[in-house]
Short mmCIF file of C-alpha atoms and ligand atoms in Angstrom, two decimals:
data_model
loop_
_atom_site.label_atom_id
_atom_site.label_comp_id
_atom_site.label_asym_id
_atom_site.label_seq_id
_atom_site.Cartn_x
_atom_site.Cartn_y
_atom_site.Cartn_z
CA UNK A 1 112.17 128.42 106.44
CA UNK A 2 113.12 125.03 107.65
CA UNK A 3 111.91 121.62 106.59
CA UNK A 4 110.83 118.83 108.80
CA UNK A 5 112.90 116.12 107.40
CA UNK A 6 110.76 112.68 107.52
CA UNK A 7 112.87 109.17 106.71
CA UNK A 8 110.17 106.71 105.44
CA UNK A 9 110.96 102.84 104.38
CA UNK A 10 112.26 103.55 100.65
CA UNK A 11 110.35 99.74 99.60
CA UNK A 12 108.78 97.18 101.64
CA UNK A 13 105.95 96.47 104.03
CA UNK A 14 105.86 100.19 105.80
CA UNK A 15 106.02 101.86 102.12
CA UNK A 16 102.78 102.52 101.03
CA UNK A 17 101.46 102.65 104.62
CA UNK A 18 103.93 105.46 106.04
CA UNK A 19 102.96 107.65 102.75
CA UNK A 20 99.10 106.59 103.07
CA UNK A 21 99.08 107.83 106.60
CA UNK A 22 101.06 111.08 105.88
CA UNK A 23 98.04 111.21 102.57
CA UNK A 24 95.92 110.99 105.07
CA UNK A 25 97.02 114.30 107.33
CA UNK A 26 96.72 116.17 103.92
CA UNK A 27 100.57 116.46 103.21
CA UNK A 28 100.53 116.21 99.38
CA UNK A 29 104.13 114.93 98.09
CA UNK A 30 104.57 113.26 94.38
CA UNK A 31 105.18 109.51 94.35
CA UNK A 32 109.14 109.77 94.67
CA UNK A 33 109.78 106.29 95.84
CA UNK A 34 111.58 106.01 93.08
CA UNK A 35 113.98 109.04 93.53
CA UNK A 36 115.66 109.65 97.27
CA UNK A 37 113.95 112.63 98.48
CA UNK A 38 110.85 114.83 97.63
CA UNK A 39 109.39 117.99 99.62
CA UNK A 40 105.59 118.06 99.92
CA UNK A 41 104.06 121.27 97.90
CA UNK A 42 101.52 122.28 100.61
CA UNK A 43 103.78 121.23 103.88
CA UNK A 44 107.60 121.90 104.95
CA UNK A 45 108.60 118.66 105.04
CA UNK A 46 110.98 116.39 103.20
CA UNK A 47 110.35 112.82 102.87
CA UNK A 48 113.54 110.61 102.86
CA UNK A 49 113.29 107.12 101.26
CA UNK A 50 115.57 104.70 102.61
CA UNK A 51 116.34 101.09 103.65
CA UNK A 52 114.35 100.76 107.11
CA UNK A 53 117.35 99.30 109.03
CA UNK A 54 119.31 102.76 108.91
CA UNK A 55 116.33 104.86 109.77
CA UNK A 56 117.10 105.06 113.57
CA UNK A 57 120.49 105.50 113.01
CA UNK A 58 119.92 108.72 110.58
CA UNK A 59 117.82 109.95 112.87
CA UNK A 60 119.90 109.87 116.05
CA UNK A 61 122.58 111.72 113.40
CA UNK A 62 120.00 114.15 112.71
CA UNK A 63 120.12 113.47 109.02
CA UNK A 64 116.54 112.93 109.21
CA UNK A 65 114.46 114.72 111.87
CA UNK A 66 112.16 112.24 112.70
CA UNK A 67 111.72 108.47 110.71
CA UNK A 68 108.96 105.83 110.74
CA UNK A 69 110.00 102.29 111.24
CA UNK A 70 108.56 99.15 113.03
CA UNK A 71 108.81 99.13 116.69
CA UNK A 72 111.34 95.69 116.27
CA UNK A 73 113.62 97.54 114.19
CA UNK A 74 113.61 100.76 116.66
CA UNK A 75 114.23 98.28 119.17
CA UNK A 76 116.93 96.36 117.83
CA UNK A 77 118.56 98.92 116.54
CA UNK A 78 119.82 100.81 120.19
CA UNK A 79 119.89 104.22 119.19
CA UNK A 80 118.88 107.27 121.16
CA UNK A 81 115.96 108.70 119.27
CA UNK A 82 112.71 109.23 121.22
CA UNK A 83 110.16 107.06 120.70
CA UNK A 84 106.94 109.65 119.68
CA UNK A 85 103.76 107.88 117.97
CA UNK A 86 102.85 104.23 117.86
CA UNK A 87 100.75 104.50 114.62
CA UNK A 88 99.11 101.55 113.98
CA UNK A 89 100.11 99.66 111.36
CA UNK A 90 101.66 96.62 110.44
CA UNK A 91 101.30 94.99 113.68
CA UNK A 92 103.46 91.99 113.61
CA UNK A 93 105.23 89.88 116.93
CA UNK A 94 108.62 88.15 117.38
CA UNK A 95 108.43 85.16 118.58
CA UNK A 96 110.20 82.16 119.27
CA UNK A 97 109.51 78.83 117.46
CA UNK A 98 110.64 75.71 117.05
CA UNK A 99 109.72 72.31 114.93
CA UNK A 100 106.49 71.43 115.66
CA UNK A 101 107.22 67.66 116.41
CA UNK A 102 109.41 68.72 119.35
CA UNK A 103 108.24 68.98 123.03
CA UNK A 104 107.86 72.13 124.27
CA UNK A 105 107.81 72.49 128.38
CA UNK A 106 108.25 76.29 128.40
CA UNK A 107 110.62 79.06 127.74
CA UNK A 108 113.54 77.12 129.77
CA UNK A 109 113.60 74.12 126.72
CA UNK A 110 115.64 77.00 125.36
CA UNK A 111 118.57 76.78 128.39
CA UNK A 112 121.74 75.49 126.30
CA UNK A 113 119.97 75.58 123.41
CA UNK A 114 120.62 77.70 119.95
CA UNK A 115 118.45 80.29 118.35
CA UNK A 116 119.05 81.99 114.76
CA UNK A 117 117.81 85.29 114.67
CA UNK A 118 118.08 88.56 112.59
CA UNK A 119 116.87 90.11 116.67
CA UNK A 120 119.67 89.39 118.55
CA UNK A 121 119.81 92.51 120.46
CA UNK A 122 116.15 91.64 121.65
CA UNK A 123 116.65 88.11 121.93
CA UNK A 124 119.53 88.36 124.43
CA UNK A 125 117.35 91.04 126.63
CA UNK A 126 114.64 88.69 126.63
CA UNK A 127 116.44 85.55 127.35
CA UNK A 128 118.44 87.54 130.21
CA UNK A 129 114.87 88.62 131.45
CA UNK A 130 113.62 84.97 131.68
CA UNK A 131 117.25 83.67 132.92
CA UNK A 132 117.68 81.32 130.02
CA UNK A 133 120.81 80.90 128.92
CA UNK A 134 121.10 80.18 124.94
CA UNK A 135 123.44 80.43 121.95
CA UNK A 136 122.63 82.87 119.47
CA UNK A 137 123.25 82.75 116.23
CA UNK A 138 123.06 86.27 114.54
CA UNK A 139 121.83 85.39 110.95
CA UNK A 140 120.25 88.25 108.46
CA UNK A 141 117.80 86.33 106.31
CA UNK A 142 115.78 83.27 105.97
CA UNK A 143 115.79 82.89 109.62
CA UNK A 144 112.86 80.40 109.34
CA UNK A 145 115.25 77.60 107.67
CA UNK A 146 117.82 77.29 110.54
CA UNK A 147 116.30 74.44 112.14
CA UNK A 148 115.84 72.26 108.99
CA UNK A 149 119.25 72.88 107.90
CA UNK A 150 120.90 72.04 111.55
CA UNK A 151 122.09 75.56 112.20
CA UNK A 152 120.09 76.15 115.67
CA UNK A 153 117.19 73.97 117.84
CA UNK A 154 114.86 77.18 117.57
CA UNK A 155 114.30 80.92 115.98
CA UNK A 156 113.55 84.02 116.81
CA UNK A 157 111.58 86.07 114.11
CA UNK A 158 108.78 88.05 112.87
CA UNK A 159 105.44 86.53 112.27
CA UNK A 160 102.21 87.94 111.29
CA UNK A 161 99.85 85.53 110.10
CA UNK A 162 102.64 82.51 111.31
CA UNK A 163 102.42 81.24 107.73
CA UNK A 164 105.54 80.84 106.77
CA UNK A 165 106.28 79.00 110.42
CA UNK A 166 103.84 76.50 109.46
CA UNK A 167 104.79 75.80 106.07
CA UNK A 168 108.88 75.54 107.50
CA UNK A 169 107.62 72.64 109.98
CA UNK A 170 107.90 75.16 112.59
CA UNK A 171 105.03 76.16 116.06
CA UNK A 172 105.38 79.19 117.65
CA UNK A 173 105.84 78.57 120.94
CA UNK A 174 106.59 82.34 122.60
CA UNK A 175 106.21 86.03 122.23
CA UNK A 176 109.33 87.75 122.83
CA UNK A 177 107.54 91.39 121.91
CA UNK A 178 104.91 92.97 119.81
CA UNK A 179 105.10 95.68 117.44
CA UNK A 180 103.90 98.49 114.82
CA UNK A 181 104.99 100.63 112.85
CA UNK A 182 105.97 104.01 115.30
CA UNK A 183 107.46 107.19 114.59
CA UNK A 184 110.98 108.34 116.39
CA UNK A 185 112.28 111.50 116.43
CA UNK A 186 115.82 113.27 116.98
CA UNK A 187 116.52 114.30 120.59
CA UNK A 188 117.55 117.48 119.63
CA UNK A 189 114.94 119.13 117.44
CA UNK A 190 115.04 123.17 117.22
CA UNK A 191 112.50 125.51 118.18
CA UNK A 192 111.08 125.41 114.43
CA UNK A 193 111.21 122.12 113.80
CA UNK A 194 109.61 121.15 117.29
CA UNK A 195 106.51 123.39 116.25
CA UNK A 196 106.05 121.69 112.70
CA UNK A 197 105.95 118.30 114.66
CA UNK A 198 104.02 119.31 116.79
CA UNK A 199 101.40 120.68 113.59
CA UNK A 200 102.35 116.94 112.15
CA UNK A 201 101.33 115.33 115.58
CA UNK A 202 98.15 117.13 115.67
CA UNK A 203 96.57 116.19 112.26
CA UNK A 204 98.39 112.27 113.06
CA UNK A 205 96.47 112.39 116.22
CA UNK A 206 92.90 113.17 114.26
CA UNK A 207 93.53 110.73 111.60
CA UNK A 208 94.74 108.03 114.04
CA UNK A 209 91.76 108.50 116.71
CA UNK A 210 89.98 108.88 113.81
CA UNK A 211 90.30 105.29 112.30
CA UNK A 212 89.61 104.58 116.33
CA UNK A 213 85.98 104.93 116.21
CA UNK A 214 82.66 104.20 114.17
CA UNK A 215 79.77 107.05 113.73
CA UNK A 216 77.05 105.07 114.76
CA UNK A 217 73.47 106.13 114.16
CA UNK A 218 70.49 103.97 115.31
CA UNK A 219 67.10 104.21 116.13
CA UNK A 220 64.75 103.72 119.17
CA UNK A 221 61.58 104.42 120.95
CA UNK A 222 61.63 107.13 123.18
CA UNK A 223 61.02 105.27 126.39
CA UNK A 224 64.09 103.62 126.01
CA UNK A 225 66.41 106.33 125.19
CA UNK A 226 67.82 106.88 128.75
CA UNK A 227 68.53 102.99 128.22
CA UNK A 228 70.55 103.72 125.38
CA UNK A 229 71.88 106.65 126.02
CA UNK A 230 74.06 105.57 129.22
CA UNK A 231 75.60 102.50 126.67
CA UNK A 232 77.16 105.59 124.44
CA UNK A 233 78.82 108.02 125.78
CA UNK A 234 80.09 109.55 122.58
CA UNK A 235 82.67 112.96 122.61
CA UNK A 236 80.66 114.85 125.21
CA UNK A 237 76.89 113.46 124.87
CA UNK A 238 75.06 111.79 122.04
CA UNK A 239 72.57 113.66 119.53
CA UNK A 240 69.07 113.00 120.07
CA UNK A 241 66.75 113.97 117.07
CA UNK A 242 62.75 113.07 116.66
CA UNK A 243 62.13 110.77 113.92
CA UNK A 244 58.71 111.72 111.75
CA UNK A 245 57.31 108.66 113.72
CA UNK A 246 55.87 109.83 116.77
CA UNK A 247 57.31 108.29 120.04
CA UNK A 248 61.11 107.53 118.18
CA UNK A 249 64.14 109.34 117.84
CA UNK A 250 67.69 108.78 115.93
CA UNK A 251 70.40 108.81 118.51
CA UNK A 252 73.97 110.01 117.04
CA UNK A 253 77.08 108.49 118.95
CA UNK A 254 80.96 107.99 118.39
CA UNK A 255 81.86 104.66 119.62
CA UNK A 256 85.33 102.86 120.07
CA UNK A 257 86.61 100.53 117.43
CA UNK A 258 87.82 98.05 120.08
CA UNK A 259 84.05 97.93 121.79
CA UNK A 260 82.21 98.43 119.34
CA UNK A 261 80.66 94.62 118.56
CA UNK A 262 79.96 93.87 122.67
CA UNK A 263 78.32 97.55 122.17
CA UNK A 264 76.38 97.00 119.40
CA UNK A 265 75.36 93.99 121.07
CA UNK A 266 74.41 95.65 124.00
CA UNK A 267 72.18 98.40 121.97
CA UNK A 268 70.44 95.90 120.49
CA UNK A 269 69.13 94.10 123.48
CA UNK A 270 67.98 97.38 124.91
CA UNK A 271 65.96 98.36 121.76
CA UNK A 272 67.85 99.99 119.26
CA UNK A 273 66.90 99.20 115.64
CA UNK A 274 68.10 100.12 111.94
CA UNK A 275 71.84 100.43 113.52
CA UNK A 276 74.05 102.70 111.11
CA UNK A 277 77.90 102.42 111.42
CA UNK A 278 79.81 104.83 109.41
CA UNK A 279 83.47 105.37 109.24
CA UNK A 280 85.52 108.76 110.61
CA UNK A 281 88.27 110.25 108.10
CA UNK A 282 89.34 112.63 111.27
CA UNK A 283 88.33 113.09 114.70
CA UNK A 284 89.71 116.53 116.97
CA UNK A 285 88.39 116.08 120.12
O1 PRT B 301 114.57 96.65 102.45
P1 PRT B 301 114.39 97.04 103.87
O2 PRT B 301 115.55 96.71 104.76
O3 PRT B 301 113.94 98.48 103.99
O4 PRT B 301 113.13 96.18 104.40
P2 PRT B 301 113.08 94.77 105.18
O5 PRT B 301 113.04 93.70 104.17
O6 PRT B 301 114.09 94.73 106.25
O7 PRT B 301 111.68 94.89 105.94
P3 PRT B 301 110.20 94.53 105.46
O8 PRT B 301 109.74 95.50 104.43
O9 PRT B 301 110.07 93.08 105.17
O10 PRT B 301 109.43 94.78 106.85
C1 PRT B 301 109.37 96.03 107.43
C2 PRT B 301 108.68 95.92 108.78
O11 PRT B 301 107.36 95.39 108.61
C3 PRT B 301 109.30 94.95 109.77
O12 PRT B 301 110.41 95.53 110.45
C4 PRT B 301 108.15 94.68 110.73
O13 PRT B 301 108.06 95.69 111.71
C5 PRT B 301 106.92 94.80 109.84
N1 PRT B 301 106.28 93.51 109.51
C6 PRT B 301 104.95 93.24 109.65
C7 PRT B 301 106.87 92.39 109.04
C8 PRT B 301 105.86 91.43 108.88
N2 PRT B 301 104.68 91.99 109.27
C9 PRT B 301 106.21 90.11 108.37
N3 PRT B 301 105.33 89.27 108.25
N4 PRT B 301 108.15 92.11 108.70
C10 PRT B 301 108.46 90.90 108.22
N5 PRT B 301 107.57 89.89 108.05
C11 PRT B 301 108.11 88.60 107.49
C12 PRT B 301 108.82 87.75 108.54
O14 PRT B 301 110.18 88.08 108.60
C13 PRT B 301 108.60 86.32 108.07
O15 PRT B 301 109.57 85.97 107.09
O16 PRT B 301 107.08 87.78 107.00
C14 PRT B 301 107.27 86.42 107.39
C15 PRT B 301 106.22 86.01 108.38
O17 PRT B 301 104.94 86.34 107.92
P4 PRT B 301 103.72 85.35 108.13
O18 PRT B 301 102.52 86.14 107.72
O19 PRT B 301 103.96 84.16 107.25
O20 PRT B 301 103.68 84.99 109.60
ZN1 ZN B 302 115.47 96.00 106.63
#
């Protein structure tokens, strides 16, 4: 029987996320980080640990069968792998920046200018894209220093909460892309190996929509349950159940983690009360 061979980040910010997630679809595998591979006992697949820059690359070689890396790194990295689930998690951007007591007129102060990045490969598509014409400077750590030290007028890098910008005398001043982490799979799976994706994908898919939405249970009286009832439209319809008090009922709903505070908003001004919002471990719809 075959094995679905998985490359995950061996240590570093995808780590405990990528195994988490994989916890998550019930695939049971011994904390290995430590070692290079481990199998799960009640799945066939094989994690891989390894450094996250030569994930795509081991995956377009088939080493792996399918490896889960941020979307920048997929990016940057050129390789033909398909690109199969975003997933989530550590959302980030690259962005360009420069020191913050420098005009900034928009993305053509960058014509003749010089950028350090570790994302040249994006860089240059963007630039191209926006028909600047810069100099970059391909550097693979500390990007954020350039500028103070004289190397380039501007960067190109990763920021998340743009701390370390601000503390380096640096503003963010564009978004050259956002990203996640995603999975990416080998072009050329086999029959087998297709079908225990495809398992993988299914329980990912619960777990993912899933962390989407909220249970929500609230309460209301009965003359304004039509109200109510056409501000959740839940899986197929929500549950309405009598209370003990005559004239209410508890309403049951699923509602979307991206709505959900204009929503509960909205139920409140049309008369719901004692509002319940309880999180989903897995949704199949
Ligand atoms: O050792 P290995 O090569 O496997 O790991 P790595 O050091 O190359 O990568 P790692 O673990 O640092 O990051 C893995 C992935 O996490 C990245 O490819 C991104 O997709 C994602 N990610 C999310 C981030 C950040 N957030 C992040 N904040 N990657 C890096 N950073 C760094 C950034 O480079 C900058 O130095 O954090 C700093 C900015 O953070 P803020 O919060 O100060 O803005
Ligand atoms: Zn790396």
């Amino acid at each position: 029987m075959s094995l679905l061979k998985i490359a995950i980040q061996k240590s570093g910010r995808l780590s405990e996320d990528s195994l988490k997630l994989f916890k998550e679809c019930g695939i049971k595998v011994n904390n290995g980080a430590k070692k290079l591979k481990a199998v799960s006992s009640n799945f066939p697949v094989e994690f891989l640990y390894l450094r996250d820059d030569d994930i795509p690359g081991y995956v377009e070689d088939g080493i792996a069968d399918i490896g889960v890396v941020g979307e920048n790194v997929y990016l940057e990295a050129r390789k033909k792998v398909e690109l199969v689930k975003r997933l989530g998690f550590s959302k980030c951007r690259l962005s360009l920046a420069i020191p913050r007591d420098v005009d900034y007129s928009g993305v053509t102060f960058f014509d003749g200018k010089s950028i350090a990045t570790s994302y040249p490969v994006i860089l240059e598509k963007y630039l191209n894209k926006q028909n600047v014409k810069a100099e970059i400077h391909k550097i693979s750590g500390s990007v954020e220093i350039a500028p103070g030290i004289g190397l380039a007028e501007g960067i190109c890098d990763i920021v998340s909460s743009g701390s370390t910008l601000l503390s380096n005398g640096l503003k963010e001043v564009e978004t050259v892309t956002k990203s996640e982490a995603v999975m990416v799979g080998n072009r050329g799976l086999d029959e087998e190996k297709k079908r225990l994706l495809d398992q993988l994908l299914f329980r990912l898919d619960a777990v993912l929509v899933g962390k989407n939405n909220k249970y929500v249970l609230l309460n209301a009286p009965n003359e304004k349950l039509d109200e109510i009832i056409s501000l959740l439209p839940g899986m197929r319809s929500p549950t309405v159940l009598p209370l003990a008090t005559e004239g209410w009922s508890s309403i049951h709903s699923v509602i979307n983690e991206d709505e959900f505070w204009e929503n509960i908003q909205k139920l409140r001004e049309a008369g719901a009360e004692g509002v319940l919002v309880v999180p989903i471990e897995k949704m199949i719809r």
